[in-house]
PDB file of C-alpha atoms and ligand atoms in Angstrom:
ATOM      1  CA  MET T 441       7.179  59.733   9.374  1.00 71.00           C
ATOM      2  CA  ASN T 442       4.458  57.818  11.150  1.00 80.00           C
ATOM      3  CA  GLU T 443       1.461  58.838   8.988  1.00 87.00           C
ATOM      4  CA  PRO T 444      -1.338  57.827  11.381  1.00 89.00           C
ATOM      5  CA  GLN T 445       0.433  59.773  14.144  1.00 94.00           C
ATOM      6  CA  VAL T 446       0.738  62.819  11.859  1.00 94.00           C
ATOM      7  CA  GLU T 447      -2.986  62.547  11.049  1.00 95.00           C
ATOM      8  CA  GLU T 448      -3.919  62.365  14.716  1.00 96.00           C
ATOM      9  CA  VAL T 449      -1.710  65.332  15.633  1.00 96.00           C
ATOM     10  CA  VAL T 450      -3.055  67.430  12.768  1.00 95.00           C
ATOM     11  CA  LYS T 451      -6.623  66.663  13.870  1.00 95.00           C
ATOM     12  CA  ILE T 452      -5.800  67.787  17.424  1.00 96.00           C
ATOM     13  CA  LEU T 453      -4.040  70.947  16.196  1.00 96.00           C
ATOM     14  CA  ALA T 454      -6.926  71.819  13.921  1.00 92.00           C
ATOM     15  CA  GLY T 455      -9.154  71.959  16.995  1.00 92.00           C
ATOM     16  CA  ALA T 456      -6.678  73.681  19.315  1.00 94.00           C
ATOM     17  CA  GLY T 457      -7.002  77.362  20.283  1.00 94.00           C
ATOM     18  CA  ARG T 458      -4.246  77.705  22.867  1.00 97.00           C
ATOM     19  CA  VAL T 459      -0.816  76.359  21.908  1.00 98.00           C
ATOM     20  CA  ALA T 460       2.527  76.717  23.700  1.00 98.00           C
ATOM     21  CA  VAL T 461       5.899  75.805  22.217  1.00 98.00           C
ATOM     22  CA  LEU T 462       8.831  75.045  24.550  1.00 98.00           C
ATOM     23  CA  THR T 463      12.192  75.005  22.759  1.00 98.00           C
ATOM     24  CA  GLY T 464      15.814  74.206  23.506  1.00 98.00           C
ATOM     25  CA  ALA T 465      19.154  74.340  21.718  1.00 97.00           C
ATOM     26  CA  GLY T 466      18.094  71.647  19.241  1.00 97.00           C
ATOM     27  CA  ILE T 467      15.770  74.053  17.376  1.00 98.00           C
ATOM     28  CA  SER T 468      18.792  76.241  16.541  1.00 98.00           C
ATOM     29  CA  ALA T 469      21.172  73.381  15.680  1.00 96.00           C
ATOM     30  CA  GLU T 470      20.174  73.403  11.987  1.00 97.00           C
ATOM     31  CA  SER T 471      21.044  77.126  11.900  1.00 98.00           C
ATOM     32  CA  GLY T 472      24.581  76.245  13.001  1.00 96.00           C
ATOM     33  CA  VAL T 473      24.316  77.193  16.687  1.00 95.00           C
ATOM     34  CA  PRO T 474      26.034  74.532  18.837  1.00 91.00           C
ATOM     35  CA  THR T 475      23.857  72.722  21.372  1.00 87.00           C
ATOM     36  CA  PHE T 476      25.090  72.187  24.939  1.00 85.00           C
ATOM     37  CA  ARG T 477      25.070  68.444  25.468  1.00 83.00           C
ATOM     38  CA  GLY T 478      25.137  67.178  21.859  1.00 78.00           C
ATOM     39  CA  LYS T 479      28.212  65.449  20.258  1.00 76.00           C
ATOM     40  CA  ASP T 480      30.107  68.760  19.701  1.00 74.00           C
ATOM     41  CA  GLY T 481      28.090  70.503  22.382  1.00 80.00           C
ATOM     42  CA  LEU T 482      29.487  73.471  24.323  1.00 80.00           C
ATOM     43  CA  TRP T 483      29.592  71.565  27.591  1.00 79.00           C
ATOM     44  CA  LYS T 484      31.681  68.858  25.884  1.00 76.00           C
ATOM     45  CA  GLN T 485      34.309  71.483  25.072  1.00 76.00           C
ATOM     46  CA  TYR T 486      34.063  73.869  28.037  1.00 79.00           C
ATOM     47  CA  LYS T 487      33.426  73.548  31.737  1.00 84.00           C
ATOM     48  CA  PRO T 488      30.177  75.358  32.642  1.00 81.00           C
ATOM     49  CA  GLU T 489      31.538  76.012  36.150  1.00 82.00           C
ATOM     50  CA  THR T 490      34.419  78.086  34.697  1.00 87.00           C
ATOM     51  CA  LEU T 491      32.274  80.114  32.287  1.00 91.00           C
ATOM     52  CA  ALA T 492      28.563  80.144  33.178  1.00 93.00           C
ATOM     53  CA  THR T 493      28.323  80.762  36.949  1.00 95.00           C
ATOM     54  CA  PRO T 494      28.338  83.952  39.052  1.00 96.00           C
ATOM     55  CA  GLU T 495      31.469  82.606  40.782  1.00 96.00           C
ATOM     56  CA  ALA T 496      33.288  82.240  37.434  1.00 95.00           C
ATOM     57  CA  PHE T 497      32.366  85.839  36.571  1.00 97.00           C
ATOM     58  CA  GLU T 498      33.528  87.037  39.984  1.00 96.00           C
ATOM     59  CA  ARG T 499      36.812  85.184  39.481  1.00 95.00           C
ATOM     60  CA  ASP T 500      37.559  86.201  35.900  1.00 95.00           C
ATOM     61  CA  PRO T 501      35.053  88.507  34.135  1.00 96.00           C
ATOM     62  CA  LYS T 502      37.410  88.926  31.160  1.00 96.00           C
ATOM     63  CA  LEU T 503      37.507  85.167  30.477  1.00 94.00           C
ATOM     64  CA  VAL T 504      33.741  84.882  30.783  1.00 96.00           C
ATOM     65  CA  TRP T 505      33.201  87.819  28.393  1.00 97.00           C
ATOM     66  CA  GLU T 506      35.720  86.442  25.897  1.00 95.00           C
ATOM     67  CA  TRP T 507      33.675  83.275  25.787  1.00 94.00           C
ATOM     68  CA  TYR T 508      30.345  85.127  25.345  1.00 96.00           C
ATOM     69  CA  ASP T 509      31.922  87.355  22.722  1.00 96.00           C
ATOM     70  CA  TRP T 510      32.983  84.211  20.851  1.00 95.00           C
ATOM     71  CA  ARG T 511      29.434  82.769  21.097  1.00 95.00           C
ATOM     72  CA  ARG T 512      27.939  86.093  19.939  1.00 97.00           C
ATOM     73  CA  GLY T 513      30.289  85.979  16.955  1.00 97.00           C
ATOM     74  CA  LEU T 514      29.020  82.476  16.151  1.00 96.00           C
ATOM     75  CA  ILE T 515      25.352  83.446  16.397  1.00 97.00           C
ATOM     76  CA  ALA T 516      25.458  86.893  14.726  1.00 98.00           C
ATOM     77  CA  PRO T 517      25.647  85.645  11.087  1.00 98.00           C
ATOM     78  CA  VAL T 518      23.214  82.722  11.376  1.00 98.00           C
ATOM     79  CA  GLU T 519      19.623  82.803  10.180  1.00 98.00           C
ATOM     80  CA  PRO T 520      16.530  81.200  11.675  1.00 98.00           C
ATOM     81  CA  ASN T 521      15.746  77.823  10.059  1.00 98.00           C
ATOM     82  CA  ALA T 522      12.536  76.210   8.823  1.00 98.00           C
ATOM     83  CA  GLY T 523      11.734  75.138  12.387  1.00 98.00           C
ATOM     84  CA  HIS T 524      11.844  78.714  13.736  1.00 98.00           C
ATOM     85  CA  ARG T 525       9.936  80.015  10.705  1.00 98.00           C
ATOM     86  CA  THR T 526       7.181  77.409  11.024  1.00 98.00           C
ATOM     87  CA  ILE T 527       6.656  78.307  14.685  1.00 98.00           C
ATOM     88  CA  ALA T 528       6.524  82.020  13.818  1.00 98.00           C
ATOM     89  CA  GLY T 529       3.879  81.235  11.178  1.00 97.00           C
ATOM     90  CA  TRP T 530       1.720  79.425  13.732  1.00 96.00           C
ATOM     91  CA  GLU T 531       1.047  82.688  15.607  1.00 95.00           C
ATOM     92  CA  SER T 532      -1.593  83.532  13.011  1.00 93.00           C
ATOM     93  CA  LEU T 533      -2.957  79.983  12.915  1.00 93.00           C
ATOM     94  CA  PHE T 534      -3.860  79.531  16.582  1.00 93.00           C
ATOM     95  CA  GLY T 535      -5.989  81.815  18.762  1.00 90.00           C
ATOM     96  CA  GLU T 536      -3.363  81.964  21.494  1.00 95.00           C
ATOM     97  CA  MET T 537       0.208  80.964  20.853  1.00 96.00           C
ATOM     98  CA  ALA T 538       3.432  81.641  22.734  1.00 96.00           C
ATOM     99  CA  VAL T 539       7.015  80.465  22.517  1.00 98.00           C
ATOM    100  CA  ILE T 540       8.801  79.595  25.760  1.00 98.00           C
ATOM    101  CA  THR T 541      12.509  79.210  24.974  1.00 98.00           C
ATOM    102  CA  GLN T 542      15.612  78.204  26.887  1.00 98.00           C
ATOM    103  CA  ASN T 543      17.689  79.632  24.045  1.00 98.00           C
ATOM    104  CA  VAL T 544      19.507  82.954  24.370  1.00 98.00           C
ATOM    105  CA  ASP T 545      20.224  83.329  20.622  1.00 98.00           C
ATOM    106  CA  GLY T 546      17.209  85.519  19.732  1.00 98.00           C
ATOM    107  CA  LEU T 547      16.417  83.409  16.621  1.00 98.00           C
ATOM    108  CA  HIS T 548      12.695  83.001  17.388  1.00 98.00           C
ATOM    109  CA  ALA T 549      12.227  86.774  17.351  1.00 98.00           C
ATOM    110  CA  LYS T 550      14.441  87.023  14.244  1.00 98.00           C
ATOM    111  CA  ALA T 551      12.087  84.510  12.551  1.00 98.00           C
ATOM    112  CA  GLY T 552       9.123  86.764  13.359  1.00 98.00           C
ATOM    113  CA  SER T 553       7.729  85.264  16.573  1.00 98.00           C
ATOM    114  CA  ARG T 554       6.275  88.158  18.559  1.00 96.00           C
ATOM    115  CA  ASP T 555       5.460  86.505  21.875  1.00 96.00           C
ATOM    116  CA  VAL T 556       8.702  84.870  23.045  1.00 98.00           C
ATOM    117  CA  ILE T 557       9.413  84.143  26.721  1.00 98.00           C
ATOM    118  CA  GLU T 558      13.181  83.920  27.151  1.00 98.00           C
ATOM    119  CA  LEU T 559      13.625  81.802  30.278  1.00 98.00           C
ATOM    120  CA  HIS T 560      17.424  81.999  30.333  1.00 98.00           C
ATOM    121  CA  GLY T 561      17.928  85.566  29.070  1.00 98.00           C
ATOM    122  CA  ASN T 562      19.361  86.864  25.807  1.00 98.00           C
ATOM    123  CA  ILE T 563      22.978  86.876  24.582  1.00 98.00           C
ATOM    124  CA  TRP T 564      22.500  90.298  22.893  1.00 98.00           C
ATOM    125  CA  LYS T 565      21.641  91.942  26.208  1.00 98.00           C
ATOM    126  CA  MET T 566      23.946  92.935  29.071  1.00 98.00           C
ATOM    127  CA  ARG T 567      23.169  94.109  32.591  1.00 98.00           C
ATOM    128  CA  CYS T 568      24.928  96.635  34.832  1.00 98.00           C
ATOM    129  CA  THR T 569      26.235  94.780  37.890  1.00 98.00           C
ATOM    130  CA  ARG T 570      25.552  97.866  40.038  1.00 97.00           C
ATOM    131  CA  GLU T 571      22.364  99.484  38.706  1.00 97.00           C
ATOM    132  CA  GLY T 572      20.750  96.380  37.200  1.00 97.00           C
ATOM    133  CA  THR T 573      19.877  98.263  34.012  1.00 97.00           C
ATOM    134  CA  VAL T 574      19.723  96.102  30.876  1.00 98.00           C
ATOM    135  CA  GLU T 575      21.050  97.203  27.482  1.00 97.00           C
ATOM    136  CA  GLU T 576      20.910  95.520  24.070  1.00 98.00           C
ATOM    137  CA  VAL T 577      24.360  95.595  22.426  1.00 97.00           C
ATOM    138  CA  LYS T 578      24.639  93.856  19.048  1.00 97.00           C
ATOM    139  CA  ALA T 579      28.297  94.733  18.229  1.00 96.00           C
ATOM    140  CA  THR T 580      30.493  91.669  17.466  1.00 96.00           C
ATOM    141  CA  PRO T 581      33.273  91.551  18.419  1.00 96.00           C
ATOM    142  CA  LEU T 582      32.618  93.703  21.472  1.00 97.00           C
ATOM    143  CA  PRO T 583      34.662  96.930  21.247  1.00 96.00           C
ATOM    144  CA  ARG T 584      35.856  96.480  24.832  1.00 96.00           C
ATOM    145  CA  ILE T 585      36.166  93.361  27.041  1.00 96.00           C
ATOM    146  CA  PRO T 586      34.904  93.371  29.712  1.00 97.00           C
ATOM    147  CA  PRO T 587      32.233  95.930  28.748  1.00 98.00           C
ATOM    148  CA  VAL T 588      31.321  98.547  31.364  1.00 97.00           C
ATOM    149  CA  CYS T 589      28.170 100.546  32.104  1.00 97.00           C
ATOM    150  CA  PRO T 590      28.344 103.946  30.342  1.00 96.00           C
ATOM    151  CA  ASN T 591      26.364 105.447  33.207  1.00 96.00           C
ATOM    152  CA  CYS T 592      28.240 104.329  36.331  1.00 97.00           C
ATOM    153  CA  GLY T 593      31.365 102.642  34.961  1.00 96.00           C
ATOM    154  CA  SER T 594      30.623  99.332  36.718  1.00 97.00           C
ATOM    155  CA  LEU T 595      31.048  96.012  34.957  1.00 98.00           C
ATOM    156  CA  PHE T 596      28.334  94.786  32.638  1.00 98.00           C
ATOM    157  CA  ARG T 597      27.503  91.097  32.893  1.00 98.00           C
ATOM    158  CA  PRO T 598      25.725  88.973  30.224  1.00 98.00           C
ATOM    159  CA  HIS T 599      21.928  89.189  30.747  1.00 98.00           C
ATOM    160  CA  ILE T 600      21.792  85.409  30.984  1.00 98.00           C
ATOM    161  CA  VAL T 601      20.688  83.050  33.765  1.00 97.00           C
ATOM    162  CA  TRP T 602      23.747  81.155  34.935  1.00 96.00           C
ATOM    163  CA  PHE T 603      23.952  77.834  36.740  1.00 93.00           C
ATOM    164  CA  GLY T 604      23.066  78.328  40.397  1.00 94.00           C
ATOM    165  CA  GLU T 605      20.969  81.428  39.627  1.00 97.00           C
ATOM    166  CA  SER T 606      17.182  81.726  39.760  1.00 97.00           C
ATOM    167  CA  LEU T 607      15.084  82.668  36.774  1.00 98.00           C
ATOM    168  CA  ASP T 608      13.257  86.009  36.751  1.00 98.00           C
ATOM    169  CA  PRO T 609      10.080  85.204  38.759  1.00 98.00           C
ATOM    170  CA  VAL T 610       7.874  87.295  36.439  1.00 98.00           C
ATOM    171  CA  VAL T 611       9.160  85.384  33.416  1.00 98.00           C
ATOM    172  CA  LEU T 612       8.774  82.009  35.146  1.00 98.00           C
ATOM    173  CA  ASP T 613       5.252  82.792  36.346  1.00 98.00           C
ATOM    174  CA  ARG T 614       4.201  83.605  32.816  1.00 98.00           C
ATOM    175  CA  ALA T 615       5.765  80.404  31.502  1.00 98.00           C
ATOM    176  CA  TYR T 616       3.872  78.327  34.063  1.00 98.00           C
ATOM    177  CA  GLY T 617       0.659  80.243  33.367  1.00 98.00           C
ATOM    178  CA  LEU T 618       0.893  79.495  29.640  1.00 98.00           C
ATOM    179  CA  SER T 619       1.853  75.867  30.289  1.00 98.00           C
ATOM    180  CA  GLU T 620      -1.138  75.334  32.574  1.00 98.00           C
ATOM    181  CA  SER T 621      -3.622  76.964  30.189  1.00 98.00           C
ATOM    182  CA  CYS T 622      -2.518  75.560  26.806  1.00 98.00           C
ATOM    183  CA  GLN T 623      -4.397  72.692  25.098  1.00 98.00           C
ATOM    184  CA  VAL T 624      -1.278  71.568  23.209  1.00 98.00           C
ATOM    185  CA  MET T 625       2.382  71.971  24.158  1.00 98.00           C
ATOM    186  CA  PHE T 626       5.162  71.286  21.671  1.00 98.00           C
ATOM    187  CA  VAL T 627       8.518  70.407  23.261  1.00 98.00           C
ATOM    188  CA  ILE T 628      11.211  70.821  20.635  1.00 98.00           C
ATOM    189  CA  GLY T 629      14.963  70.209  20.707  1.00 98.00           C
ATOM    190  CA  THR T 630      15.585  70.085  24.438  1.00 98.00           C
ATOM    191  CA  SER T 631      17.239  67.334  26.512  1.00 96.00           C
ATOM    192  CA  ALA T 632      14.451  68.066  29.024  1.00 97.00           C
ATOM    193  CA  ILE T 633      16.753  67.796  32.082  1.00 96.00           C
ATOM    194  CA  VAL T 634      17.472  71.399  33.102  1.00 96.00           C
ATOM    195  CA  GLN T 635      15.104  72.808  35.722  1.00 97.00           C
ATOM    196  CA  PRO T 636      12.760  74.600  36.028  1.00 98.00           C
ATOM    197  CA  ALA T 637      12.165  74.519  32.236  1.00 98.00           C
ATOM    198  CA  ALA T 638      12.012  70.716  32.262  1.00 98.00           C
ATOM    199  CA  SER T 639       9.019  70.858  34.632  1.00 98.00           C
ATOM    200  CA  LEU T 640       6.832  72.927  32.302  1.00 98.00           C
ATOM    201  CA  PRO T 641       5.644  70.009  30.096  1.00 98.00           C
ATOM    202  CA  TYR T 642       4.584  68.070  33.204  1.00 98.00           C
ATOM    203  CA  ALA T 643       2.638  71.102  34.472  1.00 98.00           C
ATOM    204  CA  ALA T 644       0.958  71.324  31.064  1.00 98.00           C
ATOM    205  CA  ALA T 645       0.155  67.582  31.020  1.00 98.00           C
ATOM    206  CA  ARG T 646      -1.302  67.762  34.542  1.00 98.00           C
ATOM    207  CA  ALA T 647      -3.575  70.557  33.308  1.00 98.00           C
ATOM    208  CA  GLY T 648      -4.794  68.300  30.479  1.00 98.00           C
ATOM    209  CA  ALA T 649      -2.643  69.460  27.561  1.00 98.00           C
ATOM    210  CA  LYS T 650      -1.431  67.122  24.813  1.00 98.00           C
ATOM    211  CA  ILE T 651       2.389  66.992  24.746  1.00 98.00           C
ATOM    212  CA  ILE T 652       4.027  66.724  21.305  1.00 98.00           C
ATOM    213  CA  GLU T 653       7.778  66.166  21.545  1.00 98.00           C
ATOM    214  CA  VAL T 654      10.173  66.588  18.618  1.00 98.00           C
ATOM    215  CA  ASN T 655      13.787  65.503  19.098  1.00 97.00           C
ATOM    216  CA  LEU T 656      16.596  63.699  17.317  1.00 97.00           C
ATOM    217  CA  GLU T 657      16.530  61.179  20.154  1.00 97.00           C
ATOM    218  CA  PRO T 658      14.300  60.179  23.101  1.00 97.00           C
ATOM    219  CA  THR T 659      14.587  62.219  26.314  1.00 98.00           C
ATOM    220  CA  PRO T 660      13.357  61.615  29.890  1.00 98.00           C
ATOM    221  CA  LEU T 661      10.109  63.331  28.807  1.00 98.00           C
ATOM    222  CA  SER T 662       9.438  60.968  25.869  1.00 98.00           C
ATOM    223  CA  PRO T 663       7.626  58.213  27.847  1.00 98.00           C
ATOM    224  CA  HIS T 664       5.277  60.915  29.190  1.00 98.00           C
ATOM    225  CA  ALA T 665       4.651  62.698  25.878  1.00 98.00           C
ATOM    226  CA  THR T 666       1.341  62.127  24.037  1.00 98.00           C
ATOM    227  CA  PHE T 667       3.272  62.030  20.749  1.00 98.00           C
ATOM    228  CA  PHE T 668       6.991  61.712  20.050  1.00 97.00           C
ATOM    229  CA  PHE T 669       8.434  62.570  16.643  1.00 97.00           C
ATOM    230  CA  GLN T 670      12.043  61.451  16.226  1.00 97.00           C
ATOM    231  CA  GLY T 671      14.005  63.576  13.788  1.00 97.00           C
ATOM    232  CA  LYS T 672      15.086  67.103  12.901  1.00 98.00           C
ATOM    233  CA  ALA T 673      12.799  69.940  13.971  1.00 98.00           C
ATOM    234  CA  GLY T 674      13.540  71.780  10.701  1.00 98.00           C
ATOM    235  CA  GLU T 675      12.036  68.840   8.771  1.00 98.00           C
ATOM    236  CA  ILE T 676       9.246  67.642  11.061  1.00 97.00           C
ATOM    237  CA  LEU T 677       7.654  71.031  11.861  1.00 98.00           C
ATOM    238  CA  PRO T 678       7.217  72.134   8.200  1.00 98.00           C
ATOM    239  CA  LEU T 679       5.701  68.742   7.422  1.00 97.00           C
ATOM    240  CA  LEU T 680       3.166  69.018  10.242  1.00 97.00           C
ATOM    241  CA  ASP T 681       2.492  72.578   9.125  1.00 97.00           C
ATOM    242  CA  ARG T 682       1.759  71.527   5.529  1.00 96.00           C
ATOM    243  CA  GLN T 683      -0.657  68.813   6.661  1.00 94.00           C
ATOM    244  CA  LEU T 684      -2.339  71.183   9.093  1.00 94.00           C
ATOM    245  CA  ARG T 685      -2.793  73.931   6.496  1.00 93.00           C
ATOM    246  CA  LYS T 686      -4.116  71.396   3.975  1.00 89.00           C
ATOM    247  CA  ARG T 687      -6.715  70.371   6.552  1.00 82.00           C
ATOM    248  CA  THR T 688      -7.654  73.884   7.712  1.00 77.00           C
ATOM    249  CA  ARG T 689      -7.625  75.561   4.271  1.00 67.00           C
ATOM    250  CA  PRO T 690     -11.248  76.621   3.468  1.00 61.00           C
TER     251      PRO T 690
HETATM  252  N1  APR C1491      16.058  68.821  15.863  1.00 92.00           N
HETATM  253  C1  APR C1491      15.483  68.387  17.026  1.00 92.00           C
HETATM  254  N2  APR C1491      16.202  68.122  18.162  1.00 92.00           N
HETATM  255  C2  APR C1491      17.537  68.286  18.104  1.00 92.00           C
HETATM  256  C3  APR C1491      18.200  68.712  16.916  1.00 92.00           C
HETATM  257  C4  APR C1491      17.399  68.983  15.762  1.00 92.00           C
HETATM  258  N3  APR C1491      17.934  69.383  14.613  1.00 92.00           N
HETATM  259  N4  APR C1491      19.548  68.770  17.173  1.00 92.00           N
HETATM  260  C5  APR C1491      19.705  68.400  18.480  1.00 92.00           C
HETATM  261  N5  APR C1491      18.503  68.113  19.037  1.00 92.00           N
HETATM  262  C6  APR C1491      18.216  67.730  20.422  1.00 92.00           C
HETATM  263  C7  APR C1491      19.247  66.832  21.093  1.00 92.00           C
HETATM  264  O1  APR C1491      18.961  65.470  20.872  1.00 92.00           O
HETATM  265  C8  APR C1491      19.080  67.209  22.568  1.00 92.00           C
HETATM  266  O2  APR C1491      18.079  66.416  23.194  1.00 92.00           O
HETATM  267  O3  APR C1491      18.228  68.931  21.161  1.00 92.00           O
HETATM  268  C9  APR C1491      18.585  68.662  22.514  1.00 92.00           C
HETATM  269  C10 APR C1491      19.593  69.726  22.964  1.00 92.00           C
HETATM  270  O4  APR C1491      19.837  69.501  24.319  1.00 92.00           O
HETATM  271  P1  APR C1491      20.880  70.407  25.135  1.00 92.00           P
HETATM  272  O5  APR C1491      22.106  70.560  24.358  1.00 92.00           O
HETATM  273  O6  APR C1491      20.948  69.814  26.500  1.00 92.00           O
HETATM  274  O7  APR C1491      20.178  71.844  25.172  1.00 92.00           O
HETATM  275  P2  APR C1491      18.954  72.346  26.077  1.00 92.00           P
HETATM  276  O8  APR C1491      18.015  71.259  26.435  1.00 92.00           O
HETATM  277  O9  APR C1491      18.404  73.530  25.397  1.00 92.00           O
HETATM  278  O10 APR C1491      19.744  72.825  27.412  1.00 92.00           O
HETATM  279  C11 APR C1491      18.998  73.433  28.429  1.00 92.00           C
HETATM  280  O11 APR C1491      20.989  73.930  29.683  1.00 92.00           O
HETATM  281  O12 APR C1491      23.153  74.489  29.434  1.00 92.00           O
HETATM  282  C12 APR C1491      21.941  74.958  29.852  1.00 92.00           C
HETATM  283  O13 APR C1491      21.086  77.166  29.883  1.00 92.00           O
HETATM  284  C13 APR C1491      21.503  76.155  29.020  1.00 92.00           C
HETATM  285  O14 APR C1491      19.358  76.608  27.998  1.00 92.00           O
HETATM  286  C14 APR C1491      20.322  75.610  28.231  1.00 92.00           C
HETATM  287  C15 APR C1491      19.810  74.499  29.122  1.00 92.00           C
END
């Protein structure tokens, strides 16, 4: 690791009160959750237009649910990794700290993070297509595919933002608010191409925040980041954490 860069980042973090962390699929990769665009990524194996769009669900809700049931089965047994745990531990280190995630796996909350903004929804939640009510259902495999609303009998759909759909405006507003008020924004394990999430670091930078990117490889954001750490989040974050705690320990 680039020691002088680590030193500089730790100095900045030691003086930071408001920190935001934007994460993508890469933070969960070391827990065994497939990413989307990586070597064995989901979108290398499956066509998003046949599984993750409102049209696909309209066409074949059973197929779409079989795929989500499979993904739920993959995610259910995995544990948060050192990257998730480090971020959860930072909540007590910084005055204001929030996690803004594109991930639907729920691993930040499982690691103990209390303030998590889920931009793209949550794979453990489903929504009634008629009443709009949202329910958390953890059963894997699902007892019935496609699942239906116990109240009105209509189809449930995954409570996930699909391609071509807008994010919940309340959720997005909060994400922008945090991005524009933070002093430091970490951007971890995202290819930084999917909008509107990919715009958040630029909003933060425009508002004066330092951008610290952690990724296995450079992304379109890297030339604009204040610091870029190339490597695994589960290795780099604990290292930064150790240096930071060494510096801030009374
Ligand atoms: N540590 C750090 N970065 C990693 C690691 C790791 N261990 N493993 C992979 N990465 C990086 C990859 O290099 C890549 O840049 O994580 C990124 C994952 O990118 P994507 O697979 O594109 O996932 P993400 O950016 O979260 O996708 C955004 O697209 O498909 C939609 O809604 C879906 O939320 C998702 C959105």
